[in-house]
PDB file of C-alpha atoms in Angstrom:
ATOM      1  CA  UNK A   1     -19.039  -6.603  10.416  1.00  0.00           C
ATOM      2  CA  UNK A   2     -19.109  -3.421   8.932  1.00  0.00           C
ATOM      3  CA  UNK A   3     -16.210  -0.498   8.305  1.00  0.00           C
ATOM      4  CA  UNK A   4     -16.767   1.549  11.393  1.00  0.00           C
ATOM      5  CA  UNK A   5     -16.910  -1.934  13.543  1.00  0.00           C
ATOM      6  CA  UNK A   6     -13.300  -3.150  11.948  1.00  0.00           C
ATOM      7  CA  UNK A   7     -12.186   0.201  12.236  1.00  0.00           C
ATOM      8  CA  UNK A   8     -12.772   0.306  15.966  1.00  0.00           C
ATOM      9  CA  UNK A   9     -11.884  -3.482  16.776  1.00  0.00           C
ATOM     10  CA  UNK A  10      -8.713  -3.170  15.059  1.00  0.00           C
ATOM     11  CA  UNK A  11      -7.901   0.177  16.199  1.00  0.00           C
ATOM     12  CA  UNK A  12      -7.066   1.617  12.854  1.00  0.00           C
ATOM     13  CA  UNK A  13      -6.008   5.119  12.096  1.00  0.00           C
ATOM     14  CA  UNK A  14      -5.498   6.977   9.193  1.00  0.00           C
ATOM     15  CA  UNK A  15      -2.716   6.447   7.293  1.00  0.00           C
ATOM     16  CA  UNK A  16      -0.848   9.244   5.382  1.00  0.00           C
ATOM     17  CA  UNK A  17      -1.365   7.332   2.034  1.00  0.00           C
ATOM     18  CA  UNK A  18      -5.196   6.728   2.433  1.00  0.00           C
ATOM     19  CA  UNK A  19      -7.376   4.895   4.085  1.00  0.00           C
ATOM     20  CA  UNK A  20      -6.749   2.968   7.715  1.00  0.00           C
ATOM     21  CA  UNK A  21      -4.069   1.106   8.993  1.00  0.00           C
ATOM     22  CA  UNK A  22      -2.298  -0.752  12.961  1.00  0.00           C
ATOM     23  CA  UNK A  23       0.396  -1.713  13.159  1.00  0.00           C
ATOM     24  CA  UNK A  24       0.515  -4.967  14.912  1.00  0.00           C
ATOM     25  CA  UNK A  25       3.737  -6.500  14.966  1.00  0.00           C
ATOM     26  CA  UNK A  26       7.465  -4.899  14.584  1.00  0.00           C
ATOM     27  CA  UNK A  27      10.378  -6.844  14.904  1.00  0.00           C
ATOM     28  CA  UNK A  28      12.408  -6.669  18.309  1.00  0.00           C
ATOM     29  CA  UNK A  29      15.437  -7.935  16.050  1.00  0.00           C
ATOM     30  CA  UNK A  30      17.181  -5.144  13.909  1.00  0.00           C
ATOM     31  CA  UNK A  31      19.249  -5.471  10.718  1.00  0.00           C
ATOM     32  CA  UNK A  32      21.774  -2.904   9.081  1.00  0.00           C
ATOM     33  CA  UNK A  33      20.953  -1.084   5.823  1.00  0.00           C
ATOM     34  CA  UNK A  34      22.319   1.384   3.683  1.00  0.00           C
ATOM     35  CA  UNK A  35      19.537   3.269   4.817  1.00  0.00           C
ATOM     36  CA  UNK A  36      19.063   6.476   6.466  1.00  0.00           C
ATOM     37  CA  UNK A  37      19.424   5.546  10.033  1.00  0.00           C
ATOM     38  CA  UNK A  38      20.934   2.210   9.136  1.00  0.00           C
ATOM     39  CA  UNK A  39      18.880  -0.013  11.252  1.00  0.00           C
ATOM     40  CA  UNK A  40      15.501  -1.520  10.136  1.00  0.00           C
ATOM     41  CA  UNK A  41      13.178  -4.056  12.461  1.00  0.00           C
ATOM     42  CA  UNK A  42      13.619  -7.481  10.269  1.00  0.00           C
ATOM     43  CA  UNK A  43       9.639  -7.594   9.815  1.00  0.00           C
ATOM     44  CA  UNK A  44       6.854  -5.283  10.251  1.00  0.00           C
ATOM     45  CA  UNK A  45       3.158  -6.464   9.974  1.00  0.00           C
ATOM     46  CA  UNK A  46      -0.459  -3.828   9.368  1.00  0.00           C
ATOM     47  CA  UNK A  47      -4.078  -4.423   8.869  1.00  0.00           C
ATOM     48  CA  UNK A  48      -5.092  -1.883   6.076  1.00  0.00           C
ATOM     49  CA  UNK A  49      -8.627  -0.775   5.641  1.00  0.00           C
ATOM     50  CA  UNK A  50      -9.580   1.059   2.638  1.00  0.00           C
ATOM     51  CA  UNK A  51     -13.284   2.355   2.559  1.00  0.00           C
ATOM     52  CA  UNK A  52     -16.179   3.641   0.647  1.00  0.00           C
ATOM     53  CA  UNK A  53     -15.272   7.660   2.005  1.00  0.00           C
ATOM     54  CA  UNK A  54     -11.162   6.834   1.604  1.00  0.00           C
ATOM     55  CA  UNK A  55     -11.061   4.350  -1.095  1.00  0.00           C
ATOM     56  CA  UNK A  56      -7.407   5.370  -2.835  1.00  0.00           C
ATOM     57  CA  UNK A  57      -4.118   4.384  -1.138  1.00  0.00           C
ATOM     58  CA  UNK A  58      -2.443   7.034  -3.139  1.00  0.00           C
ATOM     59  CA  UNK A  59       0.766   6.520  -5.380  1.00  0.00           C
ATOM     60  CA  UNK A  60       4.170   5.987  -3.136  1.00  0.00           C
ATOM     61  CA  UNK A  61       7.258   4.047  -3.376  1.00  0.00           C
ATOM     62  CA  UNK A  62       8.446   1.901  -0.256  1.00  0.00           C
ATOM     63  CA  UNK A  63      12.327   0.836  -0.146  1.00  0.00           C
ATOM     64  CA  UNK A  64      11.237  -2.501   1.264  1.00  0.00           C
ATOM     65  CA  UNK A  65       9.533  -5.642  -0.203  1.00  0.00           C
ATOM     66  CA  UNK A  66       6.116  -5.890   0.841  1.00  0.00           C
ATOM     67  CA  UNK A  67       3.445  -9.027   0.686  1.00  0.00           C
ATOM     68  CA  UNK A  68      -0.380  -7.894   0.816  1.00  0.00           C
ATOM     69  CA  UNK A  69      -2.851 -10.408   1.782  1.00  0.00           C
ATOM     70  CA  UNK A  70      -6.682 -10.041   1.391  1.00  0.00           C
ATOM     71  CA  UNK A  71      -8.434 -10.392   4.661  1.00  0.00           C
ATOM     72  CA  UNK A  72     -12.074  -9.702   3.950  1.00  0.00           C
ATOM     73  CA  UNK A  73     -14.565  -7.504   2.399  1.00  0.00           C
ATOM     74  CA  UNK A  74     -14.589  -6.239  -1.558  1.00  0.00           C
ATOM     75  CA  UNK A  75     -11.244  -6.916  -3.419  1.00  0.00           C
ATOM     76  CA  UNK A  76      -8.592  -4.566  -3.789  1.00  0.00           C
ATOM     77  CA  UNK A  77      -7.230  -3.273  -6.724  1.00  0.00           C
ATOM     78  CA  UNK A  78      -3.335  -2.773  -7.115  1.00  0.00           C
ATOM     79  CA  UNK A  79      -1.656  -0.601  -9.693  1.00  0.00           C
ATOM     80  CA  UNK A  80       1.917  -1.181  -9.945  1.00  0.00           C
ATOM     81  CA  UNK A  81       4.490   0.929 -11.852  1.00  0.00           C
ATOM     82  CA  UNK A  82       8.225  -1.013 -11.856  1.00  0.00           C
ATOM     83  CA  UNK A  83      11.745   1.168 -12.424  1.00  0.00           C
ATOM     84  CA  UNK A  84      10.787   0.863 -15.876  1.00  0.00           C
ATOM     85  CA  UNK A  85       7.697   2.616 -16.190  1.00  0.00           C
ATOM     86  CA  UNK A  86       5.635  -0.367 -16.962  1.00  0.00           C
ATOM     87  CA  UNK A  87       2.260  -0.276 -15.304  1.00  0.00           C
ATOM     88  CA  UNK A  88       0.227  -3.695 -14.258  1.00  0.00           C
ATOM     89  CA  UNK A  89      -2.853  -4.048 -12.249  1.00  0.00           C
ATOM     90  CA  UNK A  90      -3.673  -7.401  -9.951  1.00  0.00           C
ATOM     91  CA  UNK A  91      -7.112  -6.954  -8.021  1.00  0.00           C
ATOM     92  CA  UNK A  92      -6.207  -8.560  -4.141  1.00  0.00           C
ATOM     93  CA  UNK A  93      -9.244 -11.274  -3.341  1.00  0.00           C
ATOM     94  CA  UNK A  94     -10.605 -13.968  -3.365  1.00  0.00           C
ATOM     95  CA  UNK A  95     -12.191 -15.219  -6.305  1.00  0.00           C
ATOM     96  CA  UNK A  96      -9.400 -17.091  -8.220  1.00  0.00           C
ATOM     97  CA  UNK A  97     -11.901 -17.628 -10.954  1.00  0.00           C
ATOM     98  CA  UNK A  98     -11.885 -13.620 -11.565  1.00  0.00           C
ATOM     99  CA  UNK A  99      -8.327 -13.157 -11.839  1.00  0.00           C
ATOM    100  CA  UNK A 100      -7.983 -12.697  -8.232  1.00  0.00           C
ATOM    101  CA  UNK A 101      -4.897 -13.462  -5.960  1.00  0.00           C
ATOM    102  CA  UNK A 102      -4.841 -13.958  -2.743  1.00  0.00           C
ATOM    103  CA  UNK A 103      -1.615 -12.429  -1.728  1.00  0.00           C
ATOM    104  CA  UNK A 104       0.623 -10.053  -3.889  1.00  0.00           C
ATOM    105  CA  UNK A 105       4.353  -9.292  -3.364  1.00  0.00           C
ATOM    106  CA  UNK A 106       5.312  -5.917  -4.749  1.00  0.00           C
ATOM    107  CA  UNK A 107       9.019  -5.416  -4.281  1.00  0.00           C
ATOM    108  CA  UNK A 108      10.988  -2.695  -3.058  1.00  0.00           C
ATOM    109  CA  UNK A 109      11.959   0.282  -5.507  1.00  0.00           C
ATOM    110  CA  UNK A 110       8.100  -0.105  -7.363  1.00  0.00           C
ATOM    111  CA  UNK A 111       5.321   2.363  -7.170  1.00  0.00           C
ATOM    112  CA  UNK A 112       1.905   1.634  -6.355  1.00  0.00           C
ATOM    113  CA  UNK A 113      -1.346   2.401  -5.621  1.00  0.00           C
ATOM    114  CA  UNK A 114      -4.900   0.680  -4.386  1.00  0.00           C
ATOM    115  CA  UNK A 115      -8.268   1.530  -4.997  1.00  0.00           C
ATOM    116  CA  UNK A 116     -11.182   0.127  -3.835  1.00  0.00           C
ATOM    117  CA  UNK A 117     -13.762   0.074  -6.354  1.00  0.00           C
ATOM    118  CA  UNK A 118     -16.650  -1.037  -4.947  1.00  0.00           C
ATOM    119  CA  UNK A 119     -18.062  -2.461  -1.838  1.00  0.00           C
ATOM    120  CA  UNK A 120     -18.059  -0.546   1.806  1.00  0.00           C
ATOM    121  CA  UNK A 121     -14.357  -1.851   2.582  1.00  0.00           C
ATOM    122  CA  UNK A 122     -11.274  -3.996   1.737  1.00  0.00           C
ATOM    123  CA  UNK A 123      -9.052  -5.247   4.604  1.00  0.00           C
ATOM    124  CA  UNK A 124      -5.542  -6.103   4.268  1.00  0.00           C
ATOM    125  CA  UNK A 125      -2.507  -7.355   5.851  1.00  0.00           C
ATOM    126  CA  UNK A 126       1.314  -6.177   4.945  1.00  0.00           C
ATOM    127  CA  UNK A 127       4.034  -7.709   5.684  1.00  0.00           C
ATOM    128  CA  UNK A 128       7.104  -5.759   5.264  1.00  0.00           C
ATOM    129  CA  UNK A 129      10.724  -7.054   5.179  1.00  0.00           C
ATOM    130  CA  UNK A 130      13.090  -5.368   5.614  1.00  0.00           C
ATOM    131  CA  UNK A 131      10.613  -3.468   8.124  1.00  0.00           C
ATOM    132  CA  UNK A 132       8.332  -0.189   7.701  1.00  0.00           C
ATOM    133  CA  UNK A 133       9.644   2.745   8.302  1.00  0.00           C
ATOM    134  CA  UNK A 134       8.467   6.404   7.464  1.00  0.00           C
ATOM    135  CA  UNK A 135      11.839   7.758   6.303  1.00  0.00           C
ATOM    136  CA  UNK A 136      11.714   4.462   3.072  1.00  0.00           C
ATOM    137  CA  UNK A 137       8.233   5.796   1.716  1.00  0.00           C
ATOM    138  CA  UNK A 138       7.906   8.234  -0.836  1.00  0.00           C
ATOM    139  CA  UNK A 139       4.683   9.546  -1.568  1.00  0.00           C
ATOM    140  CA  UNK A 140       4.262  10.747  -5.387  1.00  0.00           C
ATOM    141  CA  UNK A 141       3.301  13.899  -6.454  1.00  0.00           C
ATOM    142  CA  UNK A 142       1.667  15.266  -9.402  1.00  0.00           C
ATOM    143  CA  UNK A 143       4.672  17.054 -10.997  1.00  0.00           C
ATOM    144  CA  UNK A 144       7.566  14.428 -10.469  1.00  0.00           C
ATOM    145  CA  UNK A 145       5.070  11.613 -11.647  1.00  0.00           C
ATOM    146  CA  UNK A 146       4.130  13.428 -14.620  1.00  0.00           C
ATOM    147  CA  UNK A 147       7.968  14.079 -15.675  1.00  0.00           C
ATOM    148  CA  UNK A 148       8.833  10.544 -14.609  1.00  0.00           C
ATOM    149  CA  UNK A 149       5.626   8.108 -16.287  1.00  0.00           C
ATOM    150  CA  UNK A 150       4.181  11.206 -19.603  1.00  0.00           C
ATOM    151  CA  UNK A 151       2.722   8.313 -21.205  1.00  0.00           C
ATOM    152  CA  UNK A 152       1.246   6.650 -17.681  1.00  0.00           C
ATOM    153  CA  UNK A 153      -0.767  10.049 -16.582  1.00  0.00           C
ATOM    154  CA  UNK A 154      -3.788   9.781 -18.111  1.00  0.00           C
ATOM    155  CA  UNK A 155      -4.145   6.557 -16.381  1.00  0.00           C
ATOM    156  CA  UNK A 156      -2.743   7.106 -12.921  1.00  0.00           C
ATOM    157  CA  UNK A 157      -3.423  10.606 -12.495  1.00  0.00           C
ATOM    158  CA  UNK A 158      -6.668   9.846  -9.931  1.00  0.00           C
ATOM    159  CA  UNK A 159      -4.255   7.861  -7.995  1.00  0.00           C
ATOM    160  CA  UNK A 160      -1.616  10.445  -7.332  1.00  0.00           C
ATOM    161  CA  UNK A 161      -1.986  12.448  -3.788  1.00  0.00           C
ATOM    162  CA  UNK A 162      -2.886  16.164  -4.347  1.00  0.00           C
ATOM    163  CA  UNK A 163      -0.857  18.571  -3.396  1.00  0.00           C
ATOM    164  CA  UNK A 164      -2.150  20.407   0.129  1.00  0.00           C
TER     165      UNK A 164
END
């Protein structure tokens, strides 16, 4: 299959960060959190799409461990900035022999960003415990990231949104 055909049989739409997402499973079960508006679904699941014309899941922090699995297509780069400031990269596929992984956790409280480099599209899964939720994701801008990571810029800088 190609993009537009996942695109349509998934019904994915755009998602704020870049590229395509659907949500396809929340939670009916609710936890507390010290969150703003407390409650969070246990478990949220999406299929993400990143493309040849919206390649770039921009920068953004999520509150919230979440697990990425490689469905299909061209692997997915990951850049991943913990509270430190330390920057890593893991490419999401399948070819174990490359350096690939299957599946990557990045935790709550960690920036990070996806690019697909080549290829028409990646899809992914996310699994996201405790559950998605707008009001946990922070997406980076160009000012705060370049006070925050000086010494990162030069490498993240085509990863962070631009301001509208």
């Amino acid at each position: 299959m190609d993009k537009a055909a996942w695109i349509e049989r998934l019904a994915l739409q755009r998602h704020p960060e870049g590229g395509y997402y659907s949500e396809i499973y929340r939670s009916e079960v609710a936890i507390s959190t010290q969150r703003e508006g407390r409650e969070r679904s246990l478990l949220t699941s999406i299929y993400f799409l990143l493309t040849d014309d919206s390649p770039v899941d921009h920068f953004h922090l999520n509150q919230s461990d979440i697990l990425h699995y490689f469905h299909a297509g061209s692997p997915v780069t990951y850049l991943v900035i913990d509270p430190v400031g330390s920057l890593q990269e893991f490419t999401l596929g399948l070819d174990l022999a490359k350096g690939e992984v299957p599946q990557l956790l990045v935790p709550g409280g960690y920036w990070k960003a996806a690019v697909l480099k080549e290829g028409s599209f990646g899809l992914l899964g996310e699994a996201v415990a405790p559950g998605f939720d707008f009001r946990d994701m922070q997406l980076a801008t160009a000012d705060d990231f370049q006070a925050k990571f000086p010494e990162l810029w030069s490498q993240v800088e085509p990863y962070v949104h631009a301001a509208v």
